PDB file of C-alpha atoms in Angstrom:
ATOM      1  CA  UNK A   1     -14.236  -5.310  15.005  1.00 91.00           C
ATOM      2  CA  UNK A   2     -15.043  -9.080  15.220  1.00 95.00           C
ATOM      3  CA  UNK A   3     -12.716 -11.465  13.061  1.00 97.00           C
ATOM      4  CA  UNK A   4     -12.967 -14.825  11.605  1.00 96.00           C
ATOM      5  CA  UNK A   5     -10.543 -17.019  10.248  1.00 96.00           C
ATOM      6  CA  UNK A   6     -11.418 -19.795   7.558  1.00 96.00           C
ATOM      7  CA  UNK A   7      -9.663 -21.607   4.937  1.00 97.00           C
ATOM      8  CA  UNK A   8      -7.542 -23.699   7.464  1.00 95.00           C
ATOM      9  CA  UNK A   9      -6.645 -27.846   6.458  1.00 97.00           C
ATOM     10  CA  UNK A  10      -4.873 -30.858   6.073  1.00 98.00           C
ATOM     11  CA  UNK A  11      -2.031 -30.395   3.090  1.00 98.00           C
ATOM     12  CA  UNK A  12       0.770 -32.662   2.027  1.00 98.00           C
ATOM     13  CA  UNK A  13       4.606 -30.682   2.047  1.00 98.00           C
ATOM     14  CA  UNK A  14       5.167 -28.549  -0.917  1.00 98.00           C
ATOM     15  CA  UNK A  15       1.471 -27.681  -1.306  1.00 98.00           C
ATOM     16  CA  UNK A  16      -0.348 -24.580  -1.030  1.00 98.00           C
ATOM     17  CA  UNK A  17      -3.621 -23.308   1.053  1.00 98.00           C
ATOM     18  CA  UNK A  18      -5.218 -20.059   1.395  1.00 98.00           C
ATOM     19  CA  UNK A  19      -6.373 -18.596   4.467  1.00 98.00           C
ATOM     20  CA  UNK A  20      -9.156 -15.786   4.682  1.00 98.00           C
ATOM     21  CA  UNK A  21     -10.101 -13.502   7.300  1.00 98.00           C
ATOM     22  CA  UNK A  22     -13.201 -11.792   7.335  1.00 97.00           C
ATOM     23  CA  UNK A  23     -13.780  -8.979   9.358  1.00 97.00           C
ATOM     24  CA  UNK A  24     -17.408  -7.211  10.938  1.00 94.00           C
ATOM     25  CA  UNK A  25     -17.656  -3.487  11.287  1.00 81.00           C
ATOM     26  CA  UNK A  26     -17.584  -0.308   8.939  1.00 76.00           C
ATOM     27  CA  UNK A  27     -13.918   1.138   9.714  1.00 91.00           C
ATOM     28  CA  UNK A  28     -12.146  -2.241   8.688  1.00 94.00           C
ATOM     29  CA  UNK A  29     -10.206  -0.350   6.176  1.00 94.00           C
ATOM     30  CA  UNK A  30      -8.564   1.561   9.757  1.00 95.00           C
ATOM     31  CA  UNK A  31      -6.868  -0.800  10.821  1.00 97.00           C
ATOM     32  CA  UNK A  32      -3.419  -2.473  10.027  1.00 97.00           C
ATOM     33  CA  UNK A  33      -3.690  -6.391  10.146  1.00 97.00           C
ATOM     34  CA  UNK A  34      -1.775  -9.430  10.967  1.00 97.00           C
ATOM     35  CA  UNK A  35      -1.388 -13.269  10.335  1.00 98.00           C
ATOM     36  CA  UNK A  36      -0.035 -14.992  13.723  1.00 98.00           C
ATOM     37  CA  UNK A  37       0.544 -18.528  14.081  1.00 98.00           C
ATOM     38  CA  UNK A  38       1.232 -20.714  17.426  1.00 98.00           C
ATOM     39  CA  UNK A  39       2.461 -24.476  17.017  1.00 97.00           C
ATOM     40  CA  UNK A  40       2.063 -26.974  20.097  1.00 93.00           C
ATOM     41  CA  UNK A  41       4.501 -25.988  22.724  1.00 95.00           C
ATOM     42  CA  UNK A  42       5.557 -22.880  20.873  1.00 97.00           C
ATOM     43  CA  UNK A  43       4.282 -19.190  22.065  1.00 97.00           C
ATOM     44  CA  UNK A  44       2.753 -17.696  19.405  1.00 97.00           C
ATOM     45  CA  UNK A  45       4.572 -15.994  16.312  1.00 98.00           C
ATOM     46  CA  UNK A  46       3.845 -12.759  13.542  1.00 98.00           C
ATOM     47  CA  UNK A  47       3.480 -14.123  10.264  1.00 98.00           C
ATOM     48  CA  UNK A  48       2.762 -11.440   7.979  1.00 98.00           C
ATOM     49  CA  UNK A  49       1.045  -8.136   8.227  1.00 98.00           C
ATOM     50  CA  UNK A  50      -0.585  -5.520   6.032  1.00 98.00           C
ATOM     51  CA  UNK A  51      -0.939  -2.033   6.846  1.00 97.00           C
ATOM     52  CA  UNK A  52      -3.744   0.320   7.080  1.00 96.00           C
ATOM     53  CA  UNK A  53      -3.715   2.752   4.782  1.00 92.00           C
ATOM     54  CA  UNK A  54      -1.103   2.229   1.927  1.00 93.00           C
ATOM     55  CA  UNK A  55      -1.625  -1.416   2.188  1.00 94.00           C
ATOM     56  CA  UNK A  56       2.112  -1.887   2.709  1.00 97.00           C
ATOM     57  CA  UNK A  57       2.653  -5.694   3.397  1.00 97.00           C
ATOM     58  CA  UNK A  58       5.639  -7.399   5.583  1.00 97.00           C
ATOM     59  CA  UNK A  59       6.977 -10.632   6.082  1.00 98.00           C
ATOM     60  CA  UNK A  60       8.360 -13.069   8.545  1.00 98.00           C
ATOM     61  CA  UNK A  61      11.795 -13.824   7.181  1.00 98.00           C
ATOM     62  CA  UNK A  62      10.380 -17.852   7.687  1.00 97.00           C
ATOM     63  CA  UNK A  63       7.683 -17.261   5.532  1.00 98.00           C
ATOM     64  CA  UNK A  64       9.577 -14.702   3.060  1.00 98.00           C
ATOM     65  CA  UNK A  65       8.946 -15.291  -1.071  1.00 98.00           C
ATOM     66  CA  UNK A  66       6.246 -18.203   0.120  1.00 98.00           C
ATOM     67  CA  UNK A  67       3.160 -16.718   2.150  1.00 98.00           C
ATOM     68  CA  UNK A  68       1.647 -13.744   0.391  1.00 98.00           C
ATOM     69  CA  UNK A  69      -0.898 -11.079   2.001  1.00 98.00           C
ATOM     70  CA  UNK A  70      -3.591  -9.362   0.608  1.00 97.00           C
ATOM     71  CA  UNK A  71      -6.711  -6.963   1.759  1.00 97.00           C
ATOM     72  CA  UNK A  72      -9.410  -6.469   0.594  1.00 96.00           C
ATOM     73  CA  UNK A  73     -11.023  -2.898   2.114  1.00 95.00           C
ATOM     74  CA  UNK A  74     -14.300  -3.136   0.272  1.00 94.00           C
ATOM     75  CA  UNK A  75     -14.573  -6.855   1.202  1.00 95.00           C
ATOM     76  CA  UNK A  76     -13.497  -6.304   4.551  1.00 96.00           C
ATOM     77  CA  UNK A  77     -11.260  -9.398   4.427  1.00 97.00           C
ATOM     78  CA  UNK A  78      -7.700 -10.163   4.728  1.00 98.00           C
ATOM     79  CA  UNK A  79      -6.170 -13.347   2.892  1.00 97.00           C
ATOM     80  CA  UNK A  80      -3.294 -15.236   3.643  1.00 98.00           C
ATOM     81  CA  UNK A  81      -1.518 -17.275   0.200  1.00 98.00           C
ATOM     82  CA  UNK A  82       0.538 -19.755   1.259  1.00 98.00           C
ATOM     83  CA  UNK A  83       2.992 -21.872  -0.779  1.00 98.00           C
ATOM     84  CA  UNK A  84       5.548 -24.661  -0.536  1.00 98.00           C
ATOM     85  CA  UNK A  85       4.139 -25.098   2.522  1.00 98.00           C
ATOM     86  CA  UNK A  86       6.467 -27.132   4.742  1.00 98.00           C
ATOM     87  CA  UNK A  87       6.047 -29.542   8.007  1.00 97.00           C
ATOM     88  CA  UNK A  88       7.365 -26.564  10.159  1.00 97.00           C
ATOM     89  CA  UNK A  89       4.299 -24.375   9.298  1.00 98.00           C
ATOM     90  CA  UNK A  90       2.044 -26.782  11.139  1.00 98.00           C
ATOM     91  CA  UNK A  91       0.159 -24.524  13.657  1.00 98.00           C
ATOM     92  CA  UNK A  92      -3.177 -22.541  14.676  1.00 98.00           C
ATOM     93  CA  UNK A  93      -3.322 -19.428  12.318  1.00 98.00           C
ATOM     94  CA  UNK A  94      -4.897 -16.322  14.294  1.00 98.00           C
ATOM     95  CA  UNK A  95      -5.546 -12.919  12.047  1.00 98.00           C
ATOM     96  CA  UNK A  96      -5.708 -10.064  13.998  1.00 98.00           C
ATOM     97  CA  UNK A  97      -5.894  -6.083  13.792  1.00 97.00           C
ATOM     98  CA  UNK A  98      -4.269  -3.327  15.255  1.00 97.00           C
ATOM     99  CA  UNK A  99      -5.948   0.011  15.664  1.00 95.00           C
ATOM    100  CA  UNK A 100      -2.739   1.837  17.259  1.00 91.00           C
ATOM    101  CA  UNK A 101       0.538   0.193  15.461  1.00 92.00           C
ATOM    102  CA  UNK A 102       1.054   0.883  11.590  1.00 93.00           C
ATOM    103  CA  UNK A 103       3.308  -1.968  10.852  1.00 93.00           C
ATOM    104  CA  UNK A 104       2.750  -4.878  14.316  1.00 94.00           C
ATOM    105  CA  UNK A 105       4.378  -7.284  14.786  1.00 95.00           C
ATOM    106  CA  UNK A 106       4.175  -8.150  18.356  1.00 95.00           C
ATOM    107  CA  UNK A 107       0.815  -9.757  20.009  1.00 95.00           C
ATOM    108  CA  UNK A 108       0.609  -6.816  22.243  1.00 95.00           C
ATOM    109  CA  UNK A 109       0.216  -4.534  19.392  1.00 95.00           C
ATOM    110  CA  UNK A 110      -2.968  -6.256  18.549  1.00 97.00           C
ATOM    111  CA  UNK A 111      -6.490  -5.596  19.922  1.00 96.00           C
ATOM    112  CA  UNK A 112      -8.466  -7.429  17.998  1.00 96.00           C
ATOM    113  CA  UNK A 113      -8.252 -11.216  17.263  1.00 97.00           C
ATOM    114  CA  UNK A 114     -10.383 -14.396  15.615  1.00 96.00           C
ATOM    115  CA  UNK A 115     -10.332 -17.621  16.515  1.00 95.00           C
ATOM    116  CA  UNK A 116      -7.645 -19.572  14.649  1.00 95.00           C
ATOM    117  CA  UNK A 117      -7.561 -22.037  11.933  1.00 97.00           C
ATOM    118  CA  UNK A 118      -5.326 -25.417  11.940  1.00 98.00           C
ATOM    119  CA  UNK A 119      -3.128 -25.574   9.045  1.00 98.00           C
ATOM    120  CA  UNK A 120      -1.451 -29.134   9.497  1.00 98.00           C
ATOM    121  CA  UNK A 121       1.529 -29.683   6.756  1.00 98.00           C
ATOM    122  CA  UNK A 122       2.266 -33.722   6.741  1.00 97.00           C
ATOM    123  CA  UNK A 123       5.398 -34.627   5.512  1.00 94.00           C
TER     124      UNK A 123
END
């Protein structure tokens, strides 16, 4: 499956911007997905993910009651809602999918990935 990110910008603190991945192939709906995010000098971090199957969604406790998931099967995209968006969520967002792990969280669970997205929060 090929993935690509969009949706990524420039926001002041407090504001709100919605991410969307879109995803190629015809077994989309197979695979449980993820929101990463890296900030400079940081390794990269889970976000949020959505599972295959009964859609079940999970949070970063960072991003908890803020950043909302949602999939789309017959779309075959994946968006990311976020909220009161703060300086600290400055980074490259990454979605990826995971054809093995029901709920990832870890990169290596991954095997797919898009190119990322800058979300830059200024202050």
């Amino acid at each position: 499956v090929q993935l690509q990110a969009s949706g990524g910008g420039l926001v002041q603190s407090g504001g709100s911007l919605r991410l969307i991945c879109a995803a190629s192939g015809r077994t989309f709906s197979a695979y449980s997905m993820g929101w990463f995010r890296q900030a400079p000098g940081k390794e990269r971090e889970f976000v949020v993910g959505v599972t295959r199957g009964d859609g079940y969604t999970y949070y970063a406790d960072s991003v908890k009651g803020r950043f909302t998931i949602s999939r789309d099967n017959a779309k075959n995209t994946v968006d990311l809602q976020m909220n009161s968006l703060k300086p600290e969520d400055t980074a490259v967002y990454y979605c990826a999918a995971s054809a093995g792990t029901y709920r990832p969280r870890l990169e290596g669970n991954m095997n797919y990935w898009g190119k990322g997205t800058q979300v830059t929060v200024s202050s």
